[in-house]
Coordinates of C-alpha atoms in Angstrom, one line a residue:
M1324 CA -0.8 -20.5 1.5
V1325 CA -0.5 -19.5 -1.8
S1326 CA 2.0 -17.0 -2.8
S1327 CA 1.2 -14.5 -5.9
N1328 CA 3.7 -13.0 -8.3
V1329 CA 3.2 -10.0 -7.2
P1330 CA 6.0 -8.1 -5.5
A1331 CA 5.0 -6.0 -2.1
I1332 CA 5.5 -2.6 -2.7
A1333 CA 3.4 -0.1 -2.1
S1334 CA 0.0 -1.8 -1.2
A1335 CA -2.1 -4.8 -2.1
S1336 CA -5.6 -5.3 -1.0
Y1337 CA -7.3 -8.4 0.4
T1338 CA -11.0 -9.5 0.8
C1339 CA -11.8 -11.7 3.6
V1340 CA -14.4 -14.2 4.7
F1341 CA -15.3 -15.2 7.8
T1342 CA -16.6 -18.7 7.9
N1343 CA -18.3 -20.4 11.3
Q1344 CA -16.7 -23.8 12.7
W1345 CA -18.6 -23.6 16.3
S1346 CA -21.3 -26.1 16.1
G1347 CA -23.3 -28.6 18.3
V1348 CA -21.2 -31.2 17.0
R1349 CA -17.8 -30.1 16.5
H1350 CA -18.4 -28.3 20.1
P1351 CA -21.2 -30.2 21.7
I1352 CA -20.7 -29.3 25.5
Q1353 CA -23.0 -26.6 26.9
Y1354 CA -23.5 -25.4 22.9
P1355 CA -26.4 -22.4 22.7
S1356 CA -29.5 -22.6 20.4
D1357 CA -28.5 -18.7 19.7
A1358 CA -24.9 -19.0 19.5
H1359 CA -23.3 -15.9 16.9
W1360 CA -20.6 -13.3 16.3
S1361 CA -20.4 -10.3 17.2
P1362 CA -19.4 -7.9 14.4
P1363 CA -15.5 -9.3 13.1
V1364 CA -13.0 -6.4 13.0
I1365 CA -10.2 -6.7 11.1
A1366 CA -7.2 -4.4 11.4
A1367 CA -3.5 -3.4 8.7
H1368 CA -0.8 -2.2 10.4
D1369 CA 2.4 -2.5 11.2
S1370 CA 5.0 -4.2 13.9
G1371 CA 4.4 -1.2 16.8
Y1372 CA 1.0 -2.2 17.4
S1373 CA -0.2 -5.3 18.4
M1374 CA -4.2 -5.2 19.3
W1375 CA -4.3 -9.1 20.7
E1376 CA -1.8 -11.1 21.3
A1377 CA -0.9 -14.3 23.4
G1378 CA 0.2 -13.7 26.3
G1379 CA -0.7 -10.3 26.9
M1380 CA -3.6 -8.3 28.6
A1381 CA -6.1 -7.0 26.8
S1382 CA -7.2 -2.8 26.4
A1383 CA -10.3 -1.9 26.4
G1384 CA -11.3 -2.2 23.1
V1385 CA -10.9 -5.5 22.5
E1386 CA -12.5 -6.5 26.3
S1387 CA -15.6 -4.8 25.5
V1388 CA -15.6 -6.8 21.8
A1389 CA -14.6 -9.9 24.2
E1390 CA -17.3 -9.4 27.0
T1391 CA -19.9 -7.1 24.6
G1392 CA -18.8 -8.0 21.1
S1393 CA -19.2 -3.9 20.8
P1394 CA -16.3 -3.1 17.8
M1395 CA -16.7 0.9 19.1
T1396 CA -14.2 0.8 21.5
L1397 CA -11.7 -1.3 19.7
S1398 CA -12.5 0.8 16.6
S1399 CA -11.8 4.0 18.4
E1400 CA -8.2 2.5 19.8
L1401 CA -7.6 1.8 16.1
T1402 CA -8.7 5.5 14.8
A1403 CA -6.2 6.9 17.3
E1404 CA -3.7 4.7 16.1
S1405 CA -4.0 5.4 12.8
V1406 CA -4.2 2.0 12.0
D1407 CA -6.8 1.0 8.8
F1408 CA -9.1 -1.5 9.6
V1409 CA -12.7 -2.8 8.7
T1410 CA -15.9 -4.3 10.3
G1411 CA -18.7 -7.2 9.8
I1412 CA -22.3 -7.9 11.1
P1413 CA -23.6 -9.8 13.4
T1414 CA -24.2 -13.5 12.0
F1415 CA -26.4 -16.0 13.7
N1416 CA -24.9 -19.3 13.1
N1417 CA -28.1 -21.0 12.9
V1418 CA -29.0 -18.8 9.7
V1419 CA -25.4 -17.4 8.3
Q1420 CA -21.9 -19.8 8.5
M1421 CA -20.5 -17.5 6.3
Q1422 CA -19.6 -13.4 5.1
T1423 CA -17.8 -11.5 3.6
L1424 CA -15.9 -8.1 4.9
D1425 CA -14.7 -5.0 2.5
P1426 CA -11.3 -5.4 1.2
I1427 CA -8.8 -4.3 3.6
M1428 CA -5.3 -2.2 2.7
V1429 CA -2.3 -3.3 3.5
T1430 CA 1.1 -1.4 2.7
V1431 CA 4.4 -2.5 3.3
R1432 CA 5.3 0.0 6.0
S1433 CA 1.6 -1.9 8.0
P1434 CA 1.6 -5.5 6.3
L1435 CA 0.3 -7.2 9.3
L1436 CA -3.1 -8.4 9.7
S1437 CA -5.2 -9.3 12.7
S1438 CA -8.6 -10.1 13.6
I1439 CA -11.4 -10.6 16.5
S1440 CA -15.2 -11.4 16.8
M1441 CA -16.9 -12.1 20.0
I1442 CA -18.0 -15.9 20.7
A1443 CA -21.2 -14.5 21.3
P1444 CA -23.9 -14.9 23.2
R1445 CA -22.0 -13.6 26.4
Y1446 CA -19.6 -16.5 26.8
E1447 CA -17.7 -14.3 29.4
N1448 CA -15.5 -12.5 28.3
Y1449 CA -15.0 -15.3 25.7
E1450 CA -13.4 -14.4 21.6
T1451 CA -11.6 -15.5 18.5
G1452 CA -9.3 -14.1 16.1
F1453 CA -5.8 -14.1 15.1
S1454 CA -2.7 -11.9 15.6
K1455 CA -0.1 -10.4 13.3
F1456 CA -0.7 -12.7 9.8
N1457 CA 2.1 -11.5 8.2
T1458 CA 1.0 -11.1 4.2
I1459 CA 4.5 -10.5 2.8
D1460 CA 5.8 -13.8 2.3
A1461 CA 9.6 -14.4 2.3
Q1462 CA 10.4 -13.6 -1.2
G1463 CA 9.0 -10.7 -0.4
K1464 CA 5.7 -11.4 -2.1
W1465 CA 2.2 -10.1 -1.4
Y1466 CA -0.1 -13.6 -0.3
Q1467 CA -1.5 -14.8 -3.1
E1468 CA -4.3 -16.0 -0.6
F1469 CA -4.0 -17.7 3.5
T1470 CA -6.8 -19.1 5.1
I1471 CA -6.1 -19.3 9.1
E1472 CA -8.5 -21.6 11.5
T1473 CA -8.6 -19.7 14.7
A1474 CA -8.9 -20.9 18.3
P1475 CA -11.7 -19.8 21.2
W1476 CA -9.8 -17.5 23.9
D1477 CA -10.0 -15.9 27.4
A1478 CA -9.6 -12.9 27.2
G1479 CA -8.9 -12.5 31.3
T1480 CA -11.0 -9.9 32.3
E1481 CA -14.4 -11.3 33.2
D1482 CA -14.6 -14.4 35.5
G1483 CA -17.3 -17.6 34.6
D1484 CA -17.7 -20.7 32.7
G1485 CA -20.9 -20.5 31.5
F1486 CA -23.6 -18.0 29.1
D1487 CA -24.7 -16.9 32.5
T1488 CA -24.8 -12.3 31.1
D1489 CA -23.6 -11.6 34.4
N1490 CA -19.7 -11.8 36.1
S1491 CA -17.2 -10.1 38.0
D1492 CA -14.9 -8.9 36.7
T1493 CA -11.4 -10.8 36.5
M1494 CA -9.0 -9.0 39.7
P1495 CA -6.6 -8.4 38.5
Q1496 CA -6.9 -8.8 34.9
G1497 CA -5.6 -12.0 33.4
V1498 CA -3.5 -13.0 30.6
I1499 CA -5.0 -13.6 27.5
T1500 CA -5.3 -17.1 26.9
E1501 CA -6.3 -19.7 23.9
F1502 CA -8.2 -22.6 24.8
T1503 CA -6.4 -25.7 24.9
T1504 CA -7.3 -29.3 26.4
A1505 CA -5.5 -27.8 29.0
T1506 CA -7.5 -24.6 29.4
V1507 CA -10.8 -25.5 29.3
P1508 CA -12.8 -24.4 32.1
S1509 CA -13.9 -27.2 34.1
N1510 CA -17.4 -27.9 32.8
K1511 CA -14.9 -29.3 29.8
I1512 CA -16.9 -26.0 27.2
F1513 CA -15.4 -26.1 24.0
L1514 CA -13.6 -29.8 23.8
N1515 CA -15.2 -32.1 21.4
S1516 CA -17.3 -35.4 21.8
D1517 CA -14.1 -37.2 22.4
Q1518 CA -13.0 -34.4 24.8
D1519 CA -10.1 -34.9 24.2
D1520 CA -9.5 -31.7 21.5
V1521 CA -10.6 -27.8 20.6
L1522 CA -11.1 -27.4 17.3
P1523 CA -11.5 -24.4 15.6
V1524 CA -14.4 -22.4 16.2
A1525 CA -14.4 -20.4 12.9
Q1526 CA -12.0 -20.2 9.7
W1527 CA -10.6 -16.9 7.9
T1528 CA -9.7 -17.1 4.4
C1529 CA -8.2 -13.9 3.0
T1530 CA -8.0 -13.5 -1.2
L1531 CA -5.4 -10.8 -2.9
V1532 CA -7.5 -7.9 -4.5
A1533 CA -6.5 -7.8 -8.3
E1534 CA -5.9 -4.4 -8.8
D1535 CA -8.1 -1.6 -9.8
P1536 CA -7.3 -0.5 -13.2
L1537 CA -7.9 3.4 -12.2
S1538 CA -5.5 3.1 -9.3
A1539 CA -1.9 3.0 -11.3
F1540 CA -0.5 5.1 -14.0
D1541 CA 0.1 4.1 -17.6
V1542 CA 4.1 3.2 -18.6
S1543 CA 6.4 2.9 -21.1
T1544 CA 10.1 1.7 -21.4
M1545 CA 12.6 0.6 -23.4
D1546 CA 15.3 -1.8 -21.8
S1547 CA 19.7 -1.1 -22.1
I1548 CA 22.4 -3.0 -21.5
I1549 CA 23.6 -1.7 -17.9
A1550 CA 23.4 -4.8 -15.7
S1551 CA 21.3 -3.0 -12.5
T1552 CA 24.2 -4.1 -9.8
E1553 CA 25.2 -0.6 -11.5
S1554 CA 25.1 2.7 -10.0
V1555 CA 23.8 5.0 -12.5
E1556 CA 21.6 8.7 -13.4
Y1557 CA 18.5 9.1 -14.9
Q1558 CA 17.6 12.8 -15.9
C1559 CA 14.1 13.3 -16.3
E1560 CA 11.2 15.9 -17.7
F1561 CA 8.2 16.6 -17.0
E1562 CA 5.3 18.0 -19.6
N1563 CA 1.9 19.2 -19.0
N1564 CA -0.9 17.8 -20.1
W1565 CA -3.5 19.7 -18.0
S1566 CA -5.1 22.1 -20.2
A1567 CA -9.0 23.4 -20.9
V1568 CA -9.4 21.6 -24.3
N1569 CA -8.0 18.3 -22.5
H1570 CA -9.7 19.1 -19.0
P1571 CA -11.7 22.1 -20.0
V1572 CA -14.6 21.4 -16.7
M1573 CA -13.6 24.3 -14.7
Y1574 CA -9.9 25.0 -15.8
P1575 CA -8.6 27.5 -13.2
S1576 CA -7.0 30.2 -15.1
D1577 CA -4.3 30.5 -13.5
A1578 CA -3.6 26.2 -13.3
H1579 CA -0.2 25.8 -12.9
W1580 CA 2.4 23.2 -11.0
S1581 CA 4.1 23.1 -7.3
P1582 CA 7.4 21.9 -7.3
H1583 CA 8.1 18.0 -8.2
V1584 CA 9.8 16.1 -6.1
L1585 CA 11.1 13.2 -7.2
A1586 CA 12.9 10.3 -4.9
A1587 CA 15.0 7.0 -5.7
H1588 CA 14.2 4.4 -3.0
S1589 CA 14.0 1.2 -2.0
S1590 CA 11.2 -1.0 -1.7
A1591 CA 10.8 -0.5 1.7
Y1592 CA 9.5 2.9 1.2
T1593 CA 6.4 4.5 0.5
M1594 CA 6.0 7.6 -0.7
W1595 CA 2.2 7.0 -2.0
A1596 CA -0.3 5.0 -2.9
A1597 CA -3.5 4.2 -4.3
R1598 CA -5.5 3.6 -1.3
G1599 CA -2.8 4.0 0.8
T1600 CA -3.0 7.3 3.3
A1601 CA -1.4 10.5 2.9
S1602 CA 1.5 11.6 5.0
D1603 CA 2.0 14.5 6.7
G1604 CA 3.8 15.4 3.8
V1605 CA 2.5 14.5 1.2
E1606 CA -1.4 16.0 2.3
L1607 CA 1.0 19.2 2.8
V1608 CA 2.1 19.1 -0.9
A1609 CA -1.5 17.9 -1.8
E1610 CA -2.6 21.4 -0.4
T1611 CA -0.5 24.0 -0.4
G1612 CA 2.1 22.5 -3.2
S1613 CA 4.8 23.0 -0.3
P1614 CA 7.3 20.2 -0.9
T1615 CA 9.4 21.2 2.2
M1616 CA 7.9 17.9 4.8
L1617 CA 7.8 15.7 2.5
Q1618 CA 11.1 17.0 2.1
A1619 CA 11.7 16.3 5.7
E1620 CA 10.2 12.9 5.3
L1621 CA 12.9 11.4 2.9
S1622 CA 15.8 12.6 4.1
A1623 CA 14.5 10.4 8.0
A1624 CA 13.5 7.4 6.1
S1625 CA 15.9 4.5 6.0
G1626 CA 15.1 3.5 2.9
V1627 CA 15.4 6.4 0.4
G1628 CA 18.4 7.7 -1.8
S1629 CA 18.9 10.8 -4.1
V1630 CA 15.8 13.0 -4.6
V1631 CA 15.6 15.5 -6.6
T1632 CA 13.0 18.9 -6.3
G1633 CA 12.0 20.6 -9.7
E1634 CA 10.4 24.1 -9.9
V1635 CA 7.0 25.7 -9.6
M1636 CA 5.4 25.7 -13.4
F1637 CA 2.6 27.9 -15.0
N1638 CA 1.0 26.2 -17.4
S1639 CA 0.6 29.4 -19.2
M1640 CA 3.6 30.0 -19.7
T1641 CA 5.6 26.3 -20.0
Q1642 CA 4.9 22.9 -20.7
M1643 CA 8.3 21.4 -19.8
Q1644 CA 10.2 21.0 -17.0
V1645 CA 13.5 19.0 -17.1
F1646 CA 15.0 17.9 -13.7
D1647 CA 18.5 17.8 -12.5
T1648 CA 19.7 14.4 -13.1
I1649 CA 19.2 12.1 -10.3
E1650 CA 20.9 8.6 -9.5
M1651 CA 20.1 5.3 -9.1
T1652 CA 21.1 2.5 -7.4
P1653 CA 21.0 -1.6 -6.8
T1654 CA 19.3 -0.2 -3.9
Y1655 CA 17.7 2.7 -4.9
R1656 CA 15.9 1.3 -8.1
Y1657 CA 12.4 2.6 -7.3
M1658 CA 10.9 5.9 -8.4
S1659 CA 8.0 7.9 -7.3
T1660 CA 7.2 11.6 -7.8
I1661 CA 4.9 13.9 -6.9
S1662 CA 3.3 17.6 -7.8
M1663 CA 0.5 19.5 -6.6
I1664 CA -2.2 20.2 -9.0
A1665 CA -2.4 24.4 -8.0
P1666 CA -5.0 25.6 -7.0
S1667 CA -7.2 22.8 -5.8
P1668 CA -8.1 20.9 -2.0
D1669 CA -6.2 18.2 -2.2
W1670 CA -5.0 17.3 -5.4
F1671 CA -2.3 15.8 -7.3
T1672 CA -0.3 13.8 -9.8
G1673 CA 2.4 11.4 -9.6
Y1674 CA 3.9 8.1 -9.8
Y1675 CA 5.4 5.8 -7.1
S1676 CA 7.3 2.8 -7.1
V1677 CA 8.3 2.5 -10.5
D1678 CA 11.1 0.0 -11.1
F1679 CA 13.1 1.2 -13.6
V1680 CA 15.1 -1.9 -13.7
N1681 CA 13.8 -4.6 -16.2
S1682 CA 13.1 -8.0 -13.7
E1683 CA 13.9 -10.4 -16.5
T1684 CA 17.2 -9.1 -18.3
G1685 CA 18.6 -7.8 -14.4
T1686 CA 18.9 -4.4 -16.5
W1687 CA 18.2 -0.9 -15.6
Y1688 CA 15.8 1.0 -19.0
S1689 CA 17.1 2.7 -21.3
E1690 CA 13.7 5.4 -20.7
V1691 CA 10.5 5.1 -18.7
E1692 CA 7.9 7.0 -19.9
I1693 CA 4.3 7.3 -17.2
S1694 CA 1.5 9.2 -18.1
T1695 CA 0.0 10.5 -14.9
Y1696 CA -3.2 10.9 -14.0
P1697 CA -5.3 13.7 -10.9
W1698 CA -5.3 12.3 -7.7
D1699 CA -7.1 13.3 -4.2
A1700 CA -5.0 12.7 -1.4
G1701 CA -8.6 11.9 1.0
T1702 CA -7.3 15.5 3.2
E1703 CA -9.4 17.9 2.5
E1704 CA -13.1 18.7 1.0
G1705 CA -14.2 19.9 -1.3
D1706 CA -14.7 19.7 -5.5
S1707 CA -13.5 22.5 -7.3
F1708 CA -10.0 24.4 -7.6
D1709 CA -10.4 26.4 -4.4
T1710 CA -8.1 25.8 -1.2
E1711 CA -10.1 27.2 1.1
N1712 CA -11.8 23.8 2.4
D1713 CA -12.1 21.9 5.6
D1714 CA -10.3 18.8 6.4
T1715 CA -11.5 15.6 6.0
D1716 CA -11.5 13.8 9.1
P1717 CA -10.8 10.9 9.8
H1718 CA -8.6 10.8 6.6
E1719 CA -9.7 9.1 3.6
A1720 CA -7.6 6.8 1.3
I1721 CA -6.2 8.4 -1.5
L1722 CA -7.8 8.2 -4.7
R1723 CA -7.0 8.5 -8.4
F1724 CA -9.9 10.5 -10.1
G1725 CA -12.0 8.5 -12.8
P1726 CA -15.1 8.8 -14.6
S1727 CA -16.7 7.2 -11.7
T1728 CA -15.0 8.9 -9.4
V1729 CA -14.7 12.6 -10.3
P1730 CA -16.7 15.1 -8.6
S1731 CA -20.0 15.0 -9.3
N1732 CA -19.2 18.3 -11.2
G1733 CA -17.5 16.5 -13.2
V1734 CA -14.2 18.0 -12.5
F1735 CA -11.2 16.5 -15.1
L1736 CA -13.8 15.6 -17.5
N1737 CA -12.4 15.5 -20.7
S1738 CA -16.3 17.3 -21.5
A1739 CA -19.0 18.0 -20.3
G1740 CA -20.8 15.4 -19.3
G1741 CA -17.2 13.5 -21.2
D1742 CA -16.9 9.9 -20.4
D1743 CA -12.7 9.3 -19.8
V1744 CA -10.0 11.7 -17.9
L1745 CA -7.6 11.9 -19.9
P1746 CA -3.8 11.8 -18.4
M1747 CA -2.6 15.3 -16.8
A1748 CA 1.0 14.7 -17.2
S1749 CA 3.9 13.0 -18.5
W1750 CA 6.4 11.4 -17.4
R1751 CA 10.1 11.1 -19.1
C1752 CA 13.0 9.9 -17.9
T1753 CA 16.5 8.9 -19.5
L1754 CA 19.4 6.4 -18.4
Q1755 CA 22.8 9.0 -18.4
G1756 CA 24.8 5.9 -17.2
P1757 CA 26.8 5.9 -14.4
P1758 CA 26.9 8.7 -11.9
T1759 CA 29.3 11.5 -13.2
S1760 CA 30.6 11.9 -9.5
M1761 CA 31.9 8.4 -9.3
P1762 CA 34.8 7.1 -11.5
T1763 CA 33.8 4.1 -14.4
A1764 CA 36.6 1.6 -14.6
M1765 CA 37.4 1.1 -18.9
P1766 CA 38.4 -1.8 -19.8
T1767 CA 41.9 -1.9 -20.3
A1768 CA 41.3 -3.1 -24.2
M1769 CA 38.5 -0.1 -24.7
P1770 CA 40.4 2.1 -26.7
T1771 CA 40.1 5.4 -25.2
E1772 CA 37.3 7.6 -26.6
D1773 CA 40.0 10.4 -28.2
S1774 CA 40.4 7.2 -30.6
N1775 CA 37.8 4.9 -31.2
C1776 CA 34.7 6.9 -29.2
P1777 CA 32.6 9.3 -31.0
P1778 CA 32.2 11.6 -28.2
G1779 CA 28.4 12.4 -26.4
G1780 CA 26.1 10.3 -27.2
P1781 CA 23.6 8.5 -25.3
F1782 CA 26.0 6.3 -22.8
P1783 CA 24.6 2.6 -23.7
I1784 CA 24.9 3.9 -27.6
R1785 CA 28.8 4.8 -27.0
L1786 CA 29.4 2.0 -25.1
V1787 CA 28.4 -0.3 -28.0
I1788 CA 30.3 1.5 -30.5
C1789 CA 33.8 2.2 -28.5
F1790 CA 33.5 -1.8 -28.1
V1791 CA 32.4 -2.4 -31.7
R1792 CA 36.0 0.2 -32.9
S1793 CA 38.1 -1.5 -30.5
I1794 CA 37.3 -5.0 -32.1
V1795 CA 37.9 -3.7 -35.3
S1796 CA 40.8 -2.2 -34.8
R1797 CA 41.9 -5.3 -33.1
I1798 CA 41.1 -7.1 -36.6
I1799 CA 43.5 -4.6 -38.8
G1800 CA 45.9 -4.4 -36.4
L1801 CA 46.7 -8.9 -37.3
F1802 CA 48.0 -8.1 -40.7

């Protein structure tokens, strides 16, 4: 396993390669001439879900894969559990030794990967795969790459020890068991030529996918001297960039923004993320503009601190809105925001999980400026500024609109037939200093504001001026 330097914040994607290791050389006993694999399935999930595990009971979906190779029932189970998954294609060992599956997205809430594929032809109820691999390393970063070699397993659902396709169900159903030298059938299937080991039958190698440039936003920062061990407040403002000039295609006369929601949180929370699935609260914001459900989600989430909500803003009347200050702490150092592009099916703008701390200096940024783009929440159909549309069923991944991803009518492009999607908004957050509700301890040598400190002004600048004047006063006092 190789770790990356990418902090496990929000989401990431992996491309996984399935490689056959089941062969007549490694597993010579009764090796079938038409040996093949059913479509591999890889799922990303949290610790509350288990596709399968050693000593557990196979679900109907796992049983179907292990006995027939069909992933349909398992796919239905995964969909019902709101689990992201990808499915490959069948491969025959004498033709293909490797296949690359579509990228699978993991999040900080669902960082575990599980996989399965039937050992075919109808090797009773045998399968291979891995269960609950955590893609986040001990340092809280995504693995850059990991390789897992997997053994043959018995799903415990059907009797038999050979290639006969007509077998009785195991009654009562047994537990899922790994084949080892002690647990292989009496005919020694899966043992090596020396019959002293069961070699892996497959290998899975998953590699972190480089971030798509259309999956984020533009961020610029300025440093401060305030240590990130302190709690601080930021004043944030929103500036509208959505206009008939920047986005002329179908620009609506009643263009406006829903109440903006800003939240300070830890790395354990994700409001929304590129390629993620919208929560109920995010869906409601994107479709109706109402922040009530999202506010309830934020209140219930353990990794969320201060939350600020703005007001509805019509482009024809107002171009800027300044929000109440938002407190950020060493724990709640990330900020996410969202506002509906209204009217629209399920479109919004905002940013997610932006770190307000310079990790290299260990200080808060004095200013963070972010240009944000239009996003599709993946919850409702529609390609125009209309709110009456059918639901997207099942929901699709959250997607940023770019020149290659806008609807066919060109909405959001910089001109009819244009080649760019310009930012919809700019957000600027400026450091104000410690929270006003918290007393700020001043060094005993520091003079009061009346004697040496100029009133007002940005907190970091005032602090430097106070310090310099204090030193000067001491030097003068020596003479």
